[in-house]
Short mmCIF file of C-alpha atoms in Angstrom, two decimals:
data_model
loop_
_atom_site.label_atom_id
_atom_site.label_comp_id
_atom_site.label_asym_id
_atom_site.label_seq_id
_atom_site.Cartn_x
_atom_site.Cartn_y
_atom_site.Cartn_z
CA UNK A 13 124.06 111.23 81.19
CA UNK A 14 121.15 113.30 82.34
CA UNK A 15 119.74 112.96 85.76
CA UNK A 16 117.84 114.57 88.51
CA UNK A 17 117.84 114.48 92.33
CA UNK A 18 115.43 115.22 94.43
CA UNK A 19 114.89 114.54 98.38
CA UNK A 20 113.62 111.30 98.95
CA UNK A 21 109.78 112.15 101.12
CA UNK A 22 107.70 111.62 102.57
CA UNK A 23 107.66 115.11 104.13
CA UNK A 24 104.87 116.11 106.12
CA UNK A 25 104.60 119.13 107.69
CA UNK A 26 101.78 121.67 109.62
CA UNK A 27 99.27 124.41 107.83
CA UNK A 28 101.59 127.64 107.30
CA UNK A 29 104.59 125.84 107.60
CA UNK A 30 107.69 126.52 104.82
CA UNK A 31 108.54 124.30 102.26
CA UNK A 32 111.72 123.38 100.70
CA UNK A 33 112.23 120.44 98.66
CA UNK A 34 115.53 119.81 97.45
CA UNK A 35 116.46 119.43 93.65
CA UNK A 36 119.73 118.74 91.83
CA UNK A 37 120.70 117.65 88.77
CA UNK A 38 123.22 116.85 86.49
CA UNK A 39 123.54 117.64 82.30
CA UNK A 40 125.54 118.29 79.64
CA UNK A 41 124.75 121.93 78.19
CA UNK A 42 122.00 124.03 79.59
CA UNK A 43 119.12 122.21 80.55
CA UNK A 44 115.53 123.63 81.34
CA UNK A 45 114.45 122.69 85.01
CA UNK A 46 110.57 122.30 85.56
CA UNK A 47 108.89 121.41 88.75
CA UNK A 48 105.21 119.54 88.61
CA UNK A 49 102.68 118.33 91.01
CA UNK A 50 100.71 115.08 90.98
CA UNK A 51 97.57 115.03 92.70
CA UNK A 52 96.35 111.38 94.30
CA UNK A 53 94.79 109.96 90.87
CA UNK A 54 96.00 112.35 88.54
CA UNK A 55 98.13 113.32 85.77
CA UNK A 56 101.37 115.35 86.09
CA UNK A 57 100.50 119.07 86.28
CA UNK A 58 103.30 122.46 85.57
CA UNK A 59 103.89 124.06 88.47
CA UNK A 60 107.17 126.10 87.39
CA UNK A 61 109.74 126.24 84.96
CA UNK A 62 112.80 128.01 84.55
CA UNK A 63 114.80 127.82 81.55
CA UNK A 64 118.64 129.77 81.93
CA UNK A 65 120.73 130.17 84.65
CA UNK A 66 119.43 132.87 87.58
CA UNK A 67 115.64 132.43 86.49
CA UNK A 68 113.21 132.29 88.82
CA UNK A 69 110.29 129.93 88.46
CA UNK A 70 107.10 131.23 90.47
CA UNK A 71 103.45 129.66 90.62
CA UNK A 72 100.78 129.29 92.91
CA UNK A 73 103.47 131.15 96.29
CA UNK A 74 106.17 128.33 94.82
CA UNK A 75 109.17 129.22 94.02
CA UNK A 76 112.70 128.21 92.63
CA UNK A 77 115.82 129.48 91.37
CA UNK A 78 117.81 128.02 88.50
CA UNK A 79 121.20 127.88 90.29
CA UNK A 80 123.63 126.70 87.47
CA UNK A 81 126.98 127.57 90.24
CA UNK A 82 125.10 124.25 92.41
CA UNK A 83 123.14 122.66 89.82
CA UNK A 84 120.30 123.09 92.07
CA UNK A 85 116.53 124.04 91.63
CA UNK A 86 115.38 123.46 94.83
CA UNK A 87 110.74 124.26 95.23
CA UNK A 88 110.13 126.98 98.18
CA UNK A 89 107.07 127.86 99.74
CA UNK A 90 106.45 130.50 102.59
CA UNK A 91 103.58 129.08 103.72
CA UNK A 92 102.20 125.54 102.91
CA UNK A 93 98.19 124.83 103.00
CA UNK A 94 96.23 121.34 103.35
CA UNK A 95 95.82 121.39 99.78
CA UNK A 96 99.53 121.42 98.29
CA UNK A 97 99.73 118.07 99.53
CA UNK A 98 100.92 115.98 96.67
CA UNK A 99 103.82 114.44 95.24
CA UNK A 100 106.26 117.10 93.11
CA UNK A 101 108.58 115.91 90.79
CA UNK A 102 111.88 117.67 89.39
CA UNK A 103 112.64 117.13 85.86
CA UNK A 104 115.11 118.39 83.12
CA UNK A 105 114.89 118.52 79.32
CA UNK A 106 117.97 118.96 77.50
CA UNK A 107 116.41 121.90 75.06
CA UNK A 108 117.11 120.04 71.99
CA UNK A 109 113.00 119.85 71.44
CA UNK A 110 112.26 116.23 70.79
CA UNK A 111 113.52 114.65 73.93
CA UNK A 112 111.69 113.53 76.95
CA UNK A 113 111.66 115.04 80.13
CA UNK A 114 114.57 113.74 82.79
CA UNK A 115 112.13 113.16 86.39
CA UNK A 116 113.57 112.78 89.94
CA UNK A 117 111.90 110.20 91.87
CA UNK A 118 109.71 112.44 93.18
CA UNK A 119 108.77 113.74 96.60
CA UNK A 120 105.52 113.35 98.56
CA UNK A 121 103.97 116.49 100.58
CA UNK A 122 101.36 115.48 103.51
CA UNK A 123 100.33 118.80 104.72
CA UNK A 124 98.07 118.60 107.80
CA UNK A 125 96.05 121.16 109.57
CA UNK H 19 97.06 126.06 76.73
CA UNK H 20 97.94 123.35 75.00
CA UNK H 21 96.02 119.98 75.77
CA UNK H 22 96.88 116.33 75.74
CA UNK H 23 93.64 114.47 76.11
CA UNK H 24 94.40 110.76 76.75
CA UNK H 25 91.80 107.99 77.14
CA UNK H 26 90.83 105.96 79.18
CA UNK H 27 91.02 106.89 82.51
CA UNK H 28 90.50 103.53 84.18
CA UNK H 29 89.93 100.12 82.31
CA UNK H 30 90.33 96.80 84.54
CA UNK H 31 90.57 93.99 81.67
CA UNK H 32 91.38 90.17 82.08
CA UNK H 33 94.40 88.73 81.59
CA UNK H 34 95.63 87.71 77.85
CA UNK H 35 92.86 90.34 77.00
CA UNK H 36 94.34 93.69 74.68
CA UNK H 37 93.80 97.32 76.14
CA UNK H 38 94.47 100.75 73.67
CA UNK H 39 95.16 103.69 75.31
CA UNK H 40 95.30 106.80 73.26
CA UNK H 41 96.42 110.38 73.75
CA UNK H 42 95.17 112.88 71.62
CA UNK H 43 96.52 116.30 70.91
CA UNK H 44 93.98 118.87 71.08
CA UNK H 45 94.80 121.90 69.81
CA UNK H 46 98.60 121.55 68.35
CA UNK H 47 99.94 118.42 66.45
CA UNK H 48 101.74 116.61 67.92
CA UNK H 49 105.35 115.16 66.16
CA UNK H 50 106.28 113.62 69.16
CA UNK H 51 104.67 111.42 71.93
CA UNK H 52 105.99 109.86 75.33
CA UNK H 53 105.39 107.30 76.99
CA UNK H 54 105.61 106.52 80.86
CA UNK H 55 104.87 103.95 83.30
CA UNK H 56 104.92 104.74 86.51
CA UNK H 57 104.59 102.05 89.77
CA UNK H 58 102.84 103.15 92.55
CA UNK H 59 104.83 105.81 95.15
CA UNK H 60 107.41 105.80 91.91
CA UNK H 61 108.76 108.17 89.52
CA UNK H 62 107.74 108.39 85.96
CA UNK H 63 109.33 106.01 84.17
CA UNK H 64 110.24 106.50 79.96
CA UNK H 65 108.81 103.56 77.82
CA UNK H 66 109.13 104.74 74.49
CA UNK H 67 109.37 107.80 71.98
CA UNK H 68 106.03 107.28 69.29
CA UNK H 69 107.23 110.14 66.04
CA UNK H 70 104.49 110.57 63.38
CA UNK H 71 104.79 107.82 60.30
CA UNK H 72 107.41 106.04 62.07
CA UNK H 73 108.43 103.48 64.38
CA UNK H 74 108.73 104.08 67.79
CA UNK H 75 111.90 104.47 69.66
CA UNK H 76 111.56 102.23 73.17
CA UNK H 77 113.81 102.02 76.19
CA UNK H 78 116.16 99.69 76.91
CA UNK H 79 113.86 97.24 78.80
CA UNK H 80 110.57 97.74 77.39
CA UNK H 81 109.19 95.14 75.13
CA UNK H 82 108.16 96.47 71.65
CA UNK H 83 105.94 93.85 70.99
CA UNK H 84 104.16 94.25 74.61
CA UNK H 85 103.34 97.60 74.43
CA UNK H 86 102.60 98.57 70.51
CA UNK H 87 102.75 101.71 69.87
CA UNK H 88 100.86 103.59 66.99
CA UNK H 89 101.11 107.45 66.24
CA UNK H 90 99.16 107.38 62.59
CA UNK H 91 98.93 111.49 62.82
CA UNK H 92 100.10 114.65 64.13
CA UNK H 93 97.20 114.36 66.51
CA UNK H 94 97.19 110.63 67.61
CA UNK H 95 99.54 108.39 69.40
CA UNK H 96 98.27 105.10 70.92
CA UNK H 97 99.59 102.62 73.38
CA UNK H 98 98.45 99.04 73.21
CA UNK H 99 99.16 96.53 75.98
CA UNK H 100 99.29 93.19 74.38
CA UNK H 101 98.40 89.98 76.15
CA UNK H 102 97.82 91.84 79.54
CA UNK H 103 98.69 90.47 82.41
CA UNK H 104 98.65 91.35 86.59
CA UNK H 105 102.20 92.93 86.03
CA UNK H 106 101.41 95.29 83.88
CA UNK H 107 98.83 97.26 85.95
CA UNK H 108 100.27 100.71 86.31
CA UNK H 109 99.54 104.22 85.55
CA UNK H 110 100.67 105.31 81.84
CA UNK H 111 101.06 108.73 80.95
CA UNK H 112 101.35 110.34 77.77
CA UNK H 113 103.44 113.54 76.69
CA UNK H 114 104.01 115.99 74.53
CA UNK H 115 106.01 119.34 74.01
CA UNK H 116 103.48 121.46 71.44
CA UNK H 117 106.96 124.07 71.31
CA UNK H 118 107.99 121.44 68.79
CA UNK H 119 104.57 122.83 66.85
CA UNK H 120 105.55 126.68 67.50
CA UNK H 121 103.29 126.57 70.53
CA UNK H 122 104.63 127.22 74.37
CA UNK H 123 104.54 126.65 77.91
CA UNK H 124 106.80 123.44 77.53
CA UNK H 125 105.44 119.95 77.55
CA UNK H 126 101.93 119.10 78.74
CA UNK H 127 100.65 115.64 79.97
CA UNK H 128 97.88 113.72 79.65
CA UNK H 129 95.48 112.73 82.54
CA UNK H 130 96.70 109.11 83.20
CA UNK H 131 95.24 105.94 82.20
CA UNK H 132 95.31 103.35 85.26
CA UNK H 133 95.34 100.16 84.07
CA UNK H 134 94.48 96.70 86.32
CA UNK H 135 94.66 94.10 85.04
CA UNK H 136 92.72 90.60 86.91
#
């Protein structure tokens, strides 16, 4: 079946640090990879998506890389700020339209100053 | 973009008491709702599939006659918790993919509804 991956957190880290959180996943076909954000409190937000193999998902100074060769999309930031600190989740869909997104477990980002 | 608005945000309610949660679709119609729970410090889990005029499609696990669910319209899906109780407090999230409507940018969530239950 479909599943995702995803480092287990928490990760905390300084101001202007870099970011990677590690992502992969495994699916029949060609999946679309997203990455969101949850804020304490809130809903899930879209942070990046990338939808064939060698796409590059970029939002906000995040990025990631559809790597079908590693069935990876691991998130990368240069330069992390107090305010990124949330908890991102991986997911998959399976493209077929009326399916539900496949989440990791998610990871959680303290950034401190 | 499209918009999932999903009431309400917060509800504390008794226990054996009923709770509706509904999610709305704004400006697409919706076909196709999801449902998640999610614990606290956990990942989002799948409860069940609501399609317009039909039954809903729930996850192995999930009690159908726990958590009703009602999508009447291309526009509404609801989620009632029957006969609450302390276990059930969680965070449910609704979602939706307005591509299946012609629309883009992939699915789109609602804003959570945390639910305690005393």
């Amino acid at each position: 079946g479909n599943s995702v991956t995803q480092m287990e957190g928490p990760v905390t880290l300084s101001e202007e640090a870099f970011l990677t959180i590690n992502c992969t996943y495994t699916a029949t076909g060609y999946p679309s990879l997203f990455w969101y954000v949850q804020y304490p409190g809130e809903g899930l937000q879209l942070l990046l998506k990338a939808t064939k193999a060698d796409d590059k998902g970029s939002n906000k100074g995040f990025e990631a890389t559809y790597r079908k060769e590693t069935t990876s999309f691991h998130l990368e930031k240069g330069s992390v700020q107090v305010s990124d600190s949330a908890v991102y989740f991986c997911a998959l869909s399976r493209n077929s339209g009326n399916t539900p997104l496949v989440f990791g477990k998610g990871t959680r980002l303290s950034v401190i100053a | 973009g499209a918009v999932v608005s999903q009431h309400p945000s917060r509800v504390i309610c008794k226990s054996g008491t009923s709770v509706k949660i509904e999610c709305r679709s704004l400006d697409f119609q919706a076909t196709t709702m999801f449902w998640y729970r999610q614990f606290p410090k956990q990942s989002l889990m799948l409860m069940a599939t609501s399609n317009e005029g039909s039954k809903a499609t729930y996850e192995q696990g999930v009690e159908k006659d726990k958590f009703l669910i009602n999508h009447a319209s291309l526009t509404l899906s609801t989620l009632t918790v029957t006969s609450a109780h302390p276990e059930d407090s969680s965070f449910y999230i609704c979602s939706a993919n307005p591509t299946l409507s012609g629309g883009g940018g992939g699915y789109t969530f609602g804003s959570g509804t945390r639910l305690t239950v005393v």
